[in-house]
Amino acid sequence: DAGITQSPRHKVTETGTPVTLRCHQTENHRYMYWYRQDPGHGLRLIHYSYGVKDTDKGEVSDGYSVSRSKTEDFLLTLESATSSQTSVYFCAISDAGDSSSYEQYFGPGTRLTVT
Amino acid sequence: QKEVEQNSGPLSVPEGAIASLNCTYSDRGSQSFFWYRQYSGKSPELIMFIYSNGDKEDGRFTAQLNKASQYVSLLIRDSQPSDSATYLCAGALGGFKTIFGAGTRLFVKA
């Protein structure tokens, strides 16, 4: 995994509690992304960042917030977890590359269960 | 809504055969396309990307792009049981944001 770690790797939490997932990269890539992956839906973009303190919403951002205070760290927060947020969460990074292709590289994922 | 569509499968091929995975996209502005392989319980792994019409080959893998038909494909030659995985097609909409298809499950029978 191209220098990307996620923590925790597994978490079980109760409905209504706040949860923060961390993504850390050592590649100095400008762009970072949070996705969730659910059966039948593929990867859906939650939020992304195009620089320190620069973030924007993806297609499924309701109930999630993000922060990026350093190039290497991108945090995803569930303010008040709900059972519908039970999912596998992937962080990804990208940069322009030689051909401006912005191919993304993924972290190992976090499996979150909200009971 | 910009979309990337894939047949969910499963696609089953015998060992040694050519596996053909297909993908269509709705946004004519899409510039780059990617194929990822994802084993069960693992994260997606980039196999190839393509941004020019035509074919791009890398080992046993060939990506094909036809922008006029809005069609992307991945051919896997000499398929092996270790190729059994879900293959995700993705399109970059003129920049760093990428739309993923739901994936096609491939089974290679020994």
PDB file of C-alpha atoms in Angstrom:
ATOM      1  CA  ASP A   1       0.000   0.000   0.000  1.00  0.00           C
ATOM      2  CA  ALA A   2       1.751   3.129  -1.282  1.00  0.00           C
ATOM      3  CA  GLY A   3       2.686   4.511   2.141  1.00  0.00           C
ATOM      4  CA  ILE A   4      -0.889   4.854   3.388  1.00  0.00           C
ATOM      5  CA  THR A   5      -2.093   3.729   6.782  1.00  0.00           C
ATOM      6  CA  GLN A   6      -5.532   3.882   8.343  1.00  0.00           C
ATOM      7  CA  SER A   7      -6.467   3.683  11.982  1.00  0.00           C
ATOM      8  CA  PRO A   8      -8.234   2.003  13.551  1.00  0.00           C
ATOM      9  CA  ARG A   9      -8.532  -0.995  11.236  1.00  0.00           C
ATOM     10  CA  HIS A  10     -11.641  -2.266  12.995  1.00  0.00           C
ATOM     11  CA  LYS A  11     -14.075  -0.491  15.246  1.00  0.00           C
ATOM     12  CA  VAL A  12     -17.399  -1.302  16.855  1.00  0.00           C
ATOM     13  CA  THR A  13     -19.303   1.625  18.273  1.00  0.00           C
ATOM     14  CA  GLU A  14     -22.771   2.420  19.505  1.00  0.00           C
ATOM     15  CA  THR A  15     -25.387   4.543  17.794  1.00  0.00           C
ATOM     16  CA  GLY A  16     -25.052   8.201  18.704  1.00  0.00           C
ATOM     17  CA  THR A  17     -21.364   8.183  19.588  1.00  0.00           C
ATOM     18  CA  PRO A  18     -18.791  10.238  17.703  1.00  0.00           C
ATOM     19  CA  VAL A  19     -16.148   8.368  15.743  1.00  0.00           C
ATOM     20  CA  THR A  20     -12.954   9.597  14.082  1.00  0.00           C
ATOM     21  CA  LEU A  21     -11.035   7.641  11.480  1.00  0.00           C
ATOM     22  CA  ARG A  22      -7.500   8.611  10.576  1.00  0.00           C
ATOM     23  CA  CYS A  23      -5.639   8.348   7.295  1.00  0.00           C
ATOM     24  CA  HIS A  24      -1.894   8.949   7.224  1.00  0.00           C
ATOM     25  CA  GLN A  25       0.303   9.078   4.098  1.00  0.00           C
ATOM     26  CA  THR A  26       4.039   9.283   3.626  1.00  0.00           C
ATOM     27  CA  GLU A  27       3.923  10.003  -0.136  1.00  0.00           C
ATOM     28  CA  ASN A  28       3.457  13.780   0.088  1.00  0.00           C
ATOM     29  CA  HIS A  29       0.491  13.512  -2.317  1.00  0.00           C
ATOM     30  CA  ARG A  30      -1.678  16.594  -2.610  1.00  0.00           C
ATOM     31  CA  TYR A  31      -5.078  14.931  -2.899  1.00  0.00           C
ATOM     32  CA  MET A  32      -6.718  12.708  -0.312  1.00  0.00           C
ATOM     33  CA  TYR A  33     -10.110  11.038  -0.343  1.00  0.00           C
ATOM     34  CA  TRP A  34     -12.489   9.163   1.903  1.00  0.00           C
ATOM     35  CA  TYR A  35     -14.746   6.502   0.406  1.00  0.00           C
ATOM     36  CA  ARG A  36     -17.190   4.050   1.808  1.00  0.00           C
ATOM     37  CA  GLN A  37     -17.816   0.675   0.220  1.00  0.00           C
ATOM     38  CA  ASP A  38     -21.045  -1.226   0.655  1.00  0.00           C
ATOM     39  CA  PRO A  39     -22.316  -4.330  -1.161  1.00  0.00           C
ATOM     40  CA  GLY A  40     -23.984  -3.381  -4.424  1.00  0.00           C
ATOM     41  CA  HIS A  41     -22.816   0.239  -4.286  1.00  0.00           C
ATOM     42  CA  GLY A  42     -19.145   0.076  -5.040  1.00  0.00           C
ATOM     43  CA  LEU A  43     -16.955   2.905  -3.807  1.00  0.00           C
ATOM     44  CA  ARG A  44     -18.751   6.122  -2.994  1.00  0.00           C
ATOM     45  CA  LEU A  45     -16.903   9.352  -2.318  1.00  0.00           C
ATOM     46  CA  ILE A  46     -17.619  10.940   1.061  1.00  0.00           C
ATOM     47  CA  HIS A  47     -15.226  13.904   1.151  1.00  0.00           C
ATOM     48  CA  TYR A  48     -11.980  14.833  -0.483  1.00  0.00           C
ATOM     49  CA  SER A  49      -9.133  17.264   0.069  1.00  0.00           C
ATOM     50  CA  TYR A  50      -7.067  19.147  -2.483  1.00  0.00           C
ATOM     51  CA  GLY A  51      -4.645  20.653   0.011  1.00  0.00           C
ATOM     52  CA  VAL A  52      -4.106  21.497   3.654  1.00  0.00           C
ATOM     53  CA  LYS A  53      -7.342  22.926   5.025  1.00  0.00           C
ATOM     54  CA  ASP A  54      -8.957  22.595   1.555  1.00  0.00           C
ATOM     55  CA  THR A  55     -11.772  20.073   1.539  1.00  0.00           C
ATOM     56  CA  ASP A  56     -15.033  19.511  -0.290  1.00  0.00           C
ATOM     57  CA  LYS A  57     -18.043  17.213  -0.210  1.00  0.00           C
ATOM     58  CA  GLY A  58     -18.494  14.064  -2.225  1.00  0.00           C
ATOM     59  CA  GLU A  59     -21.706  12.284  -3.164  1.00  0.00           C
ATOM     60  CA  VAL A  60     -22.512  10.835   0.299  1.00  0.00           C
ATOM     61  CA  SER A  61     -21.283  13.496   2.730  1.00  0.00           C
ATOM     62  CA  ASP A  62     -24.318  13.801   5.034  1.00  0.00           C
ATOM     63  CA  GLY A  63     -23.388  12.869   8.603  1.00  0.00           C
ATOM     64  CA  TYR A  64     -19.636  13.127   7.953  1.00  0.00           C
ATOM     65  CA  SER A  65     -17.055  15.853   8.375  1.00  0.00           C
ATOM     66  CA  VAL A  66     -13.351  15.968   7.581  1.00  0.00           C
ATOM     67  CA  SER A  67     -10.268  17.902   8.488  1.00  0.00           C
ATOM     68  CA  ARG A  68      -6.791  18.166   7.056  1.00  0.00           C
ATOM     69  CA  SER A  69      -4.361  20.206   9.123  1.00  0.00           C
ATOM     70  CA  LYS A  70      -1.219  18.600   7.662  1.00  0.00           C
ATOM     71  CA  THR A  71      -0.394  17.220   4.235  1.00  0.00           C
ATOM     72  CA  GLU A  72       0.010  13.721   5.607  1.00  0.00           C
ATOM     73  CA  ASP A  73      -3.167  13.407   7.696  1.00  0.00           C
ATOM     74  CA  PHE A  74      -6.821  13.357   6.691  1.00  0.00           C
ATOM     75  CA  LEU A  75      -9.420  12.741   9.381  1.00  0.00           C
ATOM     76  CA  LEU A  76     -12.990  11.557   8.870  1.00  0.00           C
ATOM     77  CA  THR A  77     -15.465  12.191  11.695  1.00  0.00           C
ATOM     78  CA  LEU A  78     -18.902  10.733  12.177  1.00  0.00           C
ATOM     79  CA  GLU A  79     -20.469  13.270  14.502  1.00  0.00           C
ATOM     80  CA  SER A  80     -23.177  10.905  15.753  1.00  0.00           C
ATOM     81  CA  ALA A  81     -22.844   7.428  14.330  1.00  0.00           C
ATOM     82  CA  THR A  82     -25.897   5.681  12.905  1.00  0.00           C
ATOM     83  CA  SER A  83     -26.389   2.072  11.838  1.00  0.00           C
ATOM     84  CA  SER A  84     -26.518   3.198   8.202  1.00  0.00           C
ATOM     85  CA  GLN A  85     -22.874   4.232   8.552  1.00  0.00           C
ATOM     86  CA  THR A  86     -21.798   0.642   9.139  1.00  0.00           C
ATOM     87  CA  SER A  87     -19.429   0.124   6.240  1.00  0.00           C
ATOM     88  CA  VAL A  88     -15.850  -0.327   5.125  1.00  0.00           C
ATOM     89  CA  TYR A  89     -14.080   2.999   4.824  1.00  0.00           C
ATOM     90  CA  PHE A  90     -11.150   3.501   2.484  1.00  0.00           C
ATOM     91  CA  CYS A  91      -8.757   6.390   2.302  1.00  0.00           C
ATOM     92  CA  ALA A  92      -7.031   7.107  -0.996  1.00  0.00           C
ATOM     93  CA  ILE A  93      -4.346   9.490  -2.204  1.00  0.00           C
ATOM     94  CA  SER A  94      -3.404  10.836  -5.597  1.00  0.00           C
ATOM     95  CA  ASP A  95      -1.270  13.358  -7.370  1.00  0.00           C
ATOM     96  CA  ALA A  96      -0.964  14.572 -10.942  1.00  0.00           C
ATOM     97  CA  GLY A  97       1.747  12.114 -11.947  1.00  0.00           C
ATOM     98  CA  ASP A  98       3.692  12.181 -15.190  1.00  0.00           C
ATOM     99  CA  SER A  99       0.575  12.088 -17.371  1.00  0.00           C
ATOM    100  CA  SER A 100      -1.743  14.125 -15.138  1.00  0.00           C
ATOM    101  CA  SER A 101      -3.765  10.971 -14.671  1.00  0.00           C
ATOM    102  CA  TYR A 102      -4.402  11.338 -10.914  1.00  0.00           C
ATOM    103  CA  GLU A 103      -4.482   7.603 -10.323  1.00  0.00           C
ATOM    104  CA  GLN A 104      -5.536   6.846  -6.776  1.00  0.00           C
ATOM    105  CA  TYR A 105      -3.854   4.537  -4.291  1.00  0.00           C
ATOM    106  CA  PHE A 106      -5.800   3.076  -1.436  1.00  0.00           C
ATOM    107  CA  GLY A 107      -5.148   2.434   2.206  1.00  0.00           C
ATOM    108  CA  PRO A 108      -5.973  -0.909   3.853  1.00  0.00           C
ATOM    109  CA  GLY A 109      -9.451   0.162   4.989  1.00  0.00           C
ATOM    110  CA  THR A 110     -11.335   0.469   8.266  1.00  0.00           C
ATOM    111  CA  ARG A 111     -14.254  -1.796   9.022  1.00  0.00           C
ATOM    112  CA  LEU A 112     -16.751   0.158  11.129  1.00  0.00           C
ATOM    113  CA  THR A 113     -19.760  -1.431  12.781  1.00  0.00           C
ATOM    114  CA  VAL A 114     -22.382   0.749  14.445  1.00  0.00           C
ATOM    115  CA  THR A 115     -24.649  -1.196  16.808  1.00  0.00           C
TER     116      THR A 115
ATOM    117  CA  GLN B   1     -25.593  12.106 -12.954  1.00  0.00           C
ATOM    118  CA  LYS B   2     -22.170  11.042 -14.119  1.00  0.00           C
ATOM    119  CA  GLU B   3     -21.953   7.261 -13.995  1.00  0.00           C
ATOM    120  CA  VAL B   4     -19.672   4.345 -14.663  1.00  0.00           C
ATOM    121  CA  GLU B   5     -21.502   1.103 -15.344  1.00  0.00           C
ATOM    122  CA  GLN B   6     -20.232  -2.443 -15.070  1.00  0.00           C
ATOM    123  CA  ASN B   7     -21.882  -5.828 -15.242  1.00  0.00           C
ATOM    124  CA  SER B   8     -21.745  -7.168 -11.693  1.00  0.00           C
ATOM    125  CA  GLY B   9     -21.119 -10.719 -12.883  1.00  0.00           C
ATOM    126  CA  PRO B  10     -19.963 -13.122 -11.797  1.00  0.00           C
ATOM    127  CA  LEU B  11     -17.933 -13.770 -14.912  1.00  0.00           C
ATOM    128  CA  SER B  12     -16.563 -17.287 -14.918  1.00  0.00           C
ATOM    129  CA  VAL B  13     -13.734 -18.374 -17.233  1.00  0.00           C
ATOM    130  CA  PRO B  14     -11.538 -21.491 -17.326  1.00  0.00           C
ATOM    131  CA  GLU B  15      -7.877 -21.259 -16.448  1.00  0.00           C
ATOM    132  CA  GLY B  16      -5.790 -20.181 -19.434  1.00  0.00           C
ATOM    133  CA  ALA B  17      -8.679 -18.403 -21.186  1.00  0.00           C
ATOM    134  CA  ILE B  18      -9.048 -14.698 -21.926  1.00  0.00           C
ATOM    135  CA  ALA B  19     -11.271 -12.814 -19.479  1.00  0.00           C
ATOM    136  CA  SER B  20     -12.988  -9.750 -20.908  1.00  0.00           C
ATOM    137  CA  LEU B  21     -14.305  -7.126 -18.517  1.00  0.00           C
ATOM    138  CA  ASN B  22     -16.342  -4.215 -19.793  1.00  0.00           C
ATOM    139  CA  CYS B  23     -17.329  -0.787 -18.602  1.00  0.00           C
ATOM    140  CA  THR B  24     -19.344   2.117 -20.024  1.00  0.00           C
ATOM    141  CA  TYR B  25     -19.410   5.699 -18.854  1.00  0.00           C
ATOM    142  CA  SER B  26     -21.869   8.515 -19.259  1.00  0.00           C
ATOM    143  CA  ASP B  27     -19.685  11.636 -19.138  1.00  0.00           C
ATOM    144  CA  ARG B  28     -18.033  12.437 -22.454  1.00  0.00           C
ATOM    145  CA  GLY B  29     -15.714  14.787 -20.571  1.00  0.00           C
ATOM    146  CA  SER B  30     -14.046  11.895 -18.761  1.00  0.00           C
ATOM    147  CA  GLN B  31     -10.381  11.861 -19.608  1.00  0.00           C
ATOM    148  CA  SER B  32      -8.623   9.051 -17.749  1.00  0.00           C
ATOM    149  CA  PHE B  33      -9.817   5.575 -16.905  1.00  0.00           C
ATOM    150  CA  PHE B  34      -8.560   3.095 -14.387  1.00  0.00           C
ATOM    151  CA  TRP B  35      -8.868  -0.589 -13.640  1.00  0.00           C
ATOM    152  CA  TYR B  36      -8.506  -1.771 -10.079  1.00  0.00           C
ATOM    153  CA  ARG B  37      -8.427  -5.303  -8.728  1.00  0.00           C
ATOM    154  CA  GLN B  38      -9.896  -5.985  -5.307  1.00  0.00           C
ATOM    155  CA  TYR B  39      -9.539  -9.277  -3.503  1.00  0.00           C
ATOM    156  CA  SER B  40     -12.156 -10.124  -0.895  1.00  0.00           C
ATOM    157  CA  GLY B  41     -11.493  -8.225   2.319  1.00  0.00           C
ATOM    158  CA  LYS B  42      -8.688  -6.183   0.780  1.00  0.00           C
ATOM    159  CA  SER B  43      -8.333  -2.689  -0.637  1.00  0.00           C
ATOM    160  CA  PRO B  44      -8.480  -1.858  -4.353  1.00  0.00           C
ATOM    161  CA  GLU B  45      -5.168  -2.191  -6.157  1.00  0.00           C
ATOM    162  CA  LEU B  46      -4.432  -0.231  -9.343  1.00  0.00           C
ATOM    163  CA  ILE B  47      -3.791  -2.476 -12.358  1.00  0.00           C
ATOM    164  CA  MET B  48      -3.718  -0.011 -15.238  1.00  0.00           C
ATOM    165  CA  PHE B  49      -4.825   3.380 -16.403  1.00  0.00           C
ATOM    166  CA  ILE B  50      -5.516   4.591 -19.912  1.00  0.00           C
ATOM    167  CA  TYR B  51      -6.290   8.008 -21.341  1.00  0.00           C
ATOM    168  CA  SER B  52      -5.786   7.638 -25.092  1.00  0.00           C
ATOM    169  CA  ASN B  53      -8.061   5.853 -27.542  1.00  0.00           C
ATOM    170  CA  GLY B  54      -6.815   2.399 -28.426  1.00  0.00           C
ATOM    171  CA  ASP B  55      -5.057  -0.343 -26.526  1.00  0.00           C
ATOM    172  CA  LYS B  56      -2.532  -0.298 -23.718  1.00  0.00           C
ATOM    173  CA  GLU B  57      -0.775  -3.499 -22.761  1.00  0.00           C
ATOM    174  CA  ASP B  58       0.997  -4.422 -19.541  1.00  0.00           C
ATOM    175  CA  GLY B  59       1.989  -8.051 -19.200  1.00  0.00           C
ATOM    176  CA  ARG B  60      -1.127 -10.226 -19.344  1.00  0.00           C
ATOM    177  CA  PHE B  61      -3.410  -7.181 -19.112  1.00  0.00           C
ATOM    178  CA  THR B  62      -4.693  -5.039 -21.967  1.00  0.00           C
ATOM    179  CA  ALA B  63      -6.868  -1.994 -21.433  1.00  0.00           C
ATOM    180  CA  GLN B  64      -8.933  -0.717 -24.342  1.00  0.00           C
ATOM    181  CA  LEU B  65     -10.550   2.702 -24.608  1.00  0.00           C
ATOM    182  CA  ASN B  66     -13.086   3.852 -27.178  1.00  0.00           C
ATOM    183  CA  LYS B  67     -14.130   7.417 -26.378  1.00  0.00           C
ATOM    184  CA  ALA B  68     -16.596   7.640 -29.273  1.00  0.00           C
ATOM    185  CA  SER B  69     -18.524   4.685 -27.851  1.00  0.00           C
ATOM    186  CA  GLN B  70     -17.786   5.662 -24.215  1.00  0.00           C
ATOM    187  CA  TYR B  71     -16.491   2.181 -23.587  1.00  0.00           C
ATOM    188  CA  VAL B  72     -13.543   0.825 -21.611  1.00  0.00           C
ATOM    189  CA  SER B  73     -12.493  -2.799 -21.346  1.00  0.00           C
ATOM    190  CA  LEU B  74      -9.869  -4.919 -19.661  1.00  0.00           C
ATOM    191  CA  LEU B  75      -8.619  -8.149 -21.165  1.00  0.00           C
ATOM    192  CA  ILE B  76      -6.756 -10.660 -19.033  1.00  0.00           C
ATOM    193  CA  ARG B  77      -4.864 -13.206 -21.087  1.00  0.00           C
ATOM    194  CA  ASP B  78      -3.930 -16.660 -19.778  1.00  0.00           C
ATOM    195  CA  SER B  79      -6.265 -16.195 -16.800  1.00  0.00           C
ATOM    196  CA  GLN B  80      -5.096 -17.774 -13.562  1.00  0.00           C
ATOM    197  CA  PRO B  81      -7.069 -18.730 -10.428  1.00  0.00           C
ATOM    198  CA  SER B  82      -5.155 -15.943  -8.656  1.00  0.00           C
ATOM    199  CA  ASP B  83      -6.910 -13.472 -10.974  1.00  0.00           C
ATOM    200  CA  SER B  84     -10.207 -14.288  -9.249  1.00  0.00           C
ATOM    201  CA  ALA B  85     -11.275 -10.995  -7.707  1.00  0.00           C
ATOM    202  CA  THR B  86     -13.596  -8.055  -8.215  1.00  0.00           C
ATOM    203  CA  TYR B  87     -12.465  -5.629 -10.903  1.00  0.00           C
ATOM    204  CA  LEU B  88     -13.416  -1.981 -10.546  1.00  0.00           C
ATOM    205  CA  CYS B  89     -13.577   0.387 -13.485  1.00  0.00           C
ATOM    206  CA  ALA B  90     -13.211   4.102 -12.753  1.00  0.00           C
ATOM    207  CA  GLY B  91     -13.251   7.322 -14.727  1.00  0.00           C
ATOM    208  CA  ALA B  92     -11.631  10.640 -13.843  1.00  0.00           C
ATOM    209  CA  LEU B  93     -13.841  13.564 -14.718  1.00  0.00           C
ATOM    210  CA  GLY B  94     -11.179  15.888 -16.058  1.00  0.00           C
ATOM    211  CA  GLY B  95      -9.188  16.104 -12.876  1.00  0.00           C
ATOM    212  CA  PHE B  96      -8.561  14.503  -9.549  1.00  0.00           C
ATOM    213  CA  LYS B  97     -12.107  13.299  -8.816  1.00  0.00           C
ATOM    214  CA  THR B  98     -12.903   9.763  -9.866  1.00  0.00           C
ATOM    215  CA  ILE B  99     -16.185   7.904 -10.285  1.00  0.00           C
ATOM    216  CA  PHE B 100     -16.093   4.157  -9.652  1.00  0.00           C
ATOM    217  CA  GLY B 101     -18.261   1.441 -11.072  1.00  0.00           C
ATOM    218  CA  ALA B 102     -19.727  -1.160  -8.727  1.00  0.00           C
ATOM    219  CA  GLY B 103     -17.310  -3.821  -9.963  1.00  0.00           C
ATOM    220  CA  THR B 104     -17.393  -7.125 -11.821  1.00  0.00           C
ATOM    221  CA  ARG B 105     -16.637 -10.348  -9.980  1.00  0.00           C
ATOM    222  CA  LEU B 106     -14.353 -12.677 -11.913  1.00  0.00           C
ATOM    223  CA  PHE B 107     -13.915 -16.370 -11.167  1.00  0.00           C
ATOM    224  CA  VAL B 108     -11.151 -18.306 -12.895  1.00  0.00           C
ATOM    225  CA  LYS B 109     -11.762 -22.040 -12.657  1.00  0.00           C
ATOM    226  CA  ALA B 110      -8.744 -24.321 -12.356  1.00  0.00           C
TER     227      ALA B 110
END
